Amino acid sequence: MDTYPGSTDEAHPELFNMSAMPEQPKEQKPGQLSREEVEHFFREGYLVVENFFRPEELNACRDAIKVLVDDLAKKLHDAGKITKLYKDLGLFERLSEIEKECPGANIMLHKIGSMPQVCQVCLYKYHNCSRGSRLLGSTNVHSRRVYAVCT
């Protein structure tokens, strides 16, 4: 078997199994995940929730991130780290091309130190909704600085 940097033979199945599932509320509130959905999460380690965010919420986040990418591309271009701004490409293709020319650019984007307000609102919606609390076992859930742009 090939090994890779950071690989290990350790396994931690206790992270995603039924014994790790928090106690579920006696009555279900609107918007909460069903017991079957919560069980799927702890049995399989993931759950897909269709239409959790409205398209306009995600589009607003994507637009705000485009502004951050514009700023980053300009800084990298002005510093001679990239040869083009790639404005003719879509967001994800643009990020890929910038990353090819300047490895680590995607990390720079995360290290800006701020998140657009519209993205904060989306994260707040997730972390403070009853769906998140059903999986994590608390209604007092705090966000970590890990972001993903969904398509």
Short mmCIF file of C-alpha atoms in Angstrom, two decimals:
data_model
loop_
_atom_site.label_atom_id
_atom_site.label_comp_id
_atom_site.label_asym_id
_atom_site.label_seq_id
_atom_site.Cartn_x
_atom_site.Cartn_y
_atom_site.Cartn_z
CA MET A 1 0.00 0.00 0.00
CA ASP A 2 1.29 3.46 -0.92
CA THR A 3 1.63 5.96 1.88
CA TYR A 4 1.41 9.70 1.56
CA PRO A 5 2.62 12.52 3.81
CA GLY A 6 0.21 12.76 6.72
CA SER A 7 -1.33 9.32 6.13
CA THR A 8 -1.90 7.07 9.10
CA ASP A 9 -3.24 3.64 9.93
CA GLU A 10 -5.31 5.12 12.74
CA ALA A 11 -9.08 5.15 12.39
CA HIS A 12 -11.58 6.96 14.54
CA PRO A 13 -14.99 5.48 13.72
CA GLU A 14 -16.41 6.79 16.98
CA LEU A 15 -16.63 10.25 15.38
CA PHE A 16 -19.46 9.13 13.12
CA ASN A 17 -21.57 6.44 14.66
CA MET A 18 -24.88 6.24 16.39
CA SER A 19 -23.34 6.49 19.87
CA ALA A 20 -22.00 9.95 18.97
CA MET A 21 -25.49 11.24 18.06
CA PRO A 22 -26.76 13.77 20.63
CA GLU A 23 -30.12 13.26 22.26
CA GLN A 24 -32.86 14.40 19.91
CA PRO A 25 -35.68 16.74 20.94
CA LYS A 26 -39.02 15.22 21.85
CA GLU A 27 -40.96 17.42 19.43
CA GLN A 28 -39.78 18.54 16.02
CA LYS A 29 -39.80 22.25 15.19
CA PRO A 30 -40.21 23.67 11.68
CA GLY A 31 -36.98 23.46 9.69
CA GLN A 32 -35.43 20.76 11.86
CA LEU A 33 -33.88 17.70 10.32
CA SER A 34 -35.88 14.53 10.68
CA ARG A 35 -34.61 11.80 12.97
CA GLU A 36 -33.84 9.73 9.85
CA GLU A 37 -31.66 12.54 8.44
CA VAL A 38 -29.75 12.92 11.70
CA GLU A 39 -29.24 9.17 11.91
CA HIS A 40 -27.96 9.15 8.31
CA PHE A 41 -25.40 11.82 9.25
CA PHE A 42 -24.06 9.81 12.18
CA ARG A 43 -24.18 6.50 10.31
CA GLU A 44 -22.59 7.73 7.03
CA GLY A 45 -20.64 10.82 8.18
CA TYR A 46 -22.37 13.26 5.82
CA LEU A 47 -25.79 14.61 4.95
CA VAL A 48 -26.94 16.44 1.85
CA VAL A 49 -29.68 18.97 2.59
CA GLU A 50 -31.21 20.06 -0.70
CA ASN A 51 -32.21 23.72 -1.05
CA PHE A 52 -30.94 24.72 2.38
CA PHE A 53 -29.73 28.06 1.02
CA ARG A 54 -31.77 29.98 -1.49
CA PRO A 55 -30.00 30.63 -4.83
CA GLU A 56 -30.07 34.38 -4.21
CA GLU A 57 -28.20 33.89 -0.91
CA LEU A 58 -25.45 31.87 -2.58
CA ASN A 59 -25.28 34.24 -5.56
CA ALA A 60 -24.80 37.18 -3.20
CA CYS A 61 -21.96 35.31 -1.46
CA ARG A 62 -20.39 34.42 -4.79
CA ASP A 63 -20.59 38.07 -5.94
CA ALA A 64 -18.95 39.26 -2.72
CA ILE A 65 -16.19 36.69 -3.11
CA LYS A 66 -15.63 37.86 -6.70
CA VAL A 67 -14.77 41.28 -5.27
CA LEU A 68 -12.22 39.68 -2.93
CA VAL A 69 -10.73 37.75 -5.85
CA ASP A 70 -10.56 40.97 -7.91
CA ASP A 71 -8.62 42.65 -5.13
CA LEU A 72 -6.30 39.67 -4.68
CA ALA A 73 -5.66 39.34 -8.43
CA LYS A 74 -4.80 43.04 -8.68
CA LYS A 75 -2.36 42.80 -5.74
CA LEU A 76 -0.70 39.70 -7.18
CA HIS A 77 -0.52 41.24 -10.65
CA ASP A 78 0.94 44.50 -9.34
CA ALA A 79 3.54 42.49 -7.39
CA GLY A 80 4.47 40.53 -10.53
CA LYS A 81 3.24 37.22 -9.13
CA ILE A 82 0.74 36.65 -11.96
CA THR A 83 0.90 37.80 -15.58
CA LYS A 84 -2.84 38.23 -16.20
CA LEU A 85 -5.88 39.25 -14.17
CA TYR A 86 -8.08 36.55 -15.79
CA LYS A 87 -11.14 38.80 -15.67
CA ASP A 88 -12.62 37.01 -18.68
CA LEU A 89 -13.02 33.76 -16.69
CA GLY A 90 -15.71 32.69 -14.26
CA LEU A 91 -14.96 32.73 -10.55
CA PHE A 92 -13.77 29.14 -10.15
CA GLU A 93 -11.80 29.04 -13.40
CA ARG A 94 -10.23 32.36 -12.47
CA LEU A 95 -9.18 31.08 -9.07
CA SER A 96 -7.70 27.97 -10.69
CA GLU A 97 -5.64 30.00 -13.17
CA ILE A 98 -4.41 32.39 -10.48
CA GLU A 99 -3.44 29.38 -8.34
CA LYS A 100 -1.51 27.83 -11.25
CA GLU A 101 0.57 30.99 -11.63
CA CYS A 102 0.92 31.72 -7.95
CA PRO A 103 0.67 28.56 -5.84
CA GLY A 104 -0.84 29.41 -2.48
CA ALA A 105 -3.03 32.25 -3.79
CA ASN A 106 -6.13 30.44 -2.55
CA ILE A 107 -4.66 30.47 0.96
CA MET A 108 -4.02 34.22 0.66
CA LEU A 109 -7.69 34.66 -0.09
CA HIS A 110 -8.58 32.91 3.18
CA LYS A 111 -6.02 34.92 5.13
CA ILE A 112 -7.52 38.28 4.21
CA GLY A 113 -8.95 38.35 7.71
CA SER A 114 -12.49 39.34 6.91
CA MET A 115 -15.55 37.74 5.45
CA PRO A 116 -18.12 39.61 3.36
CA GLN A 117 -21.25 40.45 5.35
CA VAL A 118 -23.52 38.43 3.06
CA CYS A 119 -21.38 35.34 3.69
CA GLN A 120 -21.53 35.94 7.43
CA VAL A 121 -25.33 36.02 7.21
CA CYS A 122 -25.37 32.65 5.43
CA LEU A 123 -23.07 31.08 8.03
CA TYR A 124 -25.16 32.57 10.82
CA LYS A 125 -28.27 31.06 9.24
CA TYR A 126 -26.66 27.61 9.19
CA HIS A 127 -25.04 27.67 12.60
CA ASN A 128 -27.99 29.10 14.45
CA CYS A 129 -30.74 27.14 12.80
CA SER A 130 -32.34 24.12 14.26
CA ARG A 131 -30.73 21.93 11.56
CA GLY A 132 -27.23 22.59 12.84
CA SER A 133 -28.29 22.11 16.43
CA ARG A 134 -29.80 18.70 15.66
CA LEU A 135 -26.44 17.47 14.35
CA LEU A 136 -24.27 19.14 16.95
CA GLY A 137 -26.54 18.74 19.94
CA SER A 138 -26.79 22.39 20.89
CA THR A 139 -28.63 25.53 19.91
CA ASN A 140 -25.56 27.55 20.93
CA VAL A 141 -23.27 26.76 18.00
CA HIS A 142 -20.35 29.01 17.07
CA SER A 143 -18.81 29.25 13.62
CA ARG A 144 -15.20 28.39 12.88
CA ARG A 145 -13.33 30.25 10.16
CA VAL A 146 -13.69 27.60 7.49
CA TYR A 147 -15.46 28.69 4.36
CA ALA A 148 -16.66 26.95 1.23
CA VAL A 149 -18.23 28.35 -1.90
CA CYS A 150 -20.91 25.98 -3.13
CA THR A 151 -22.00 25.68 -6.74
#
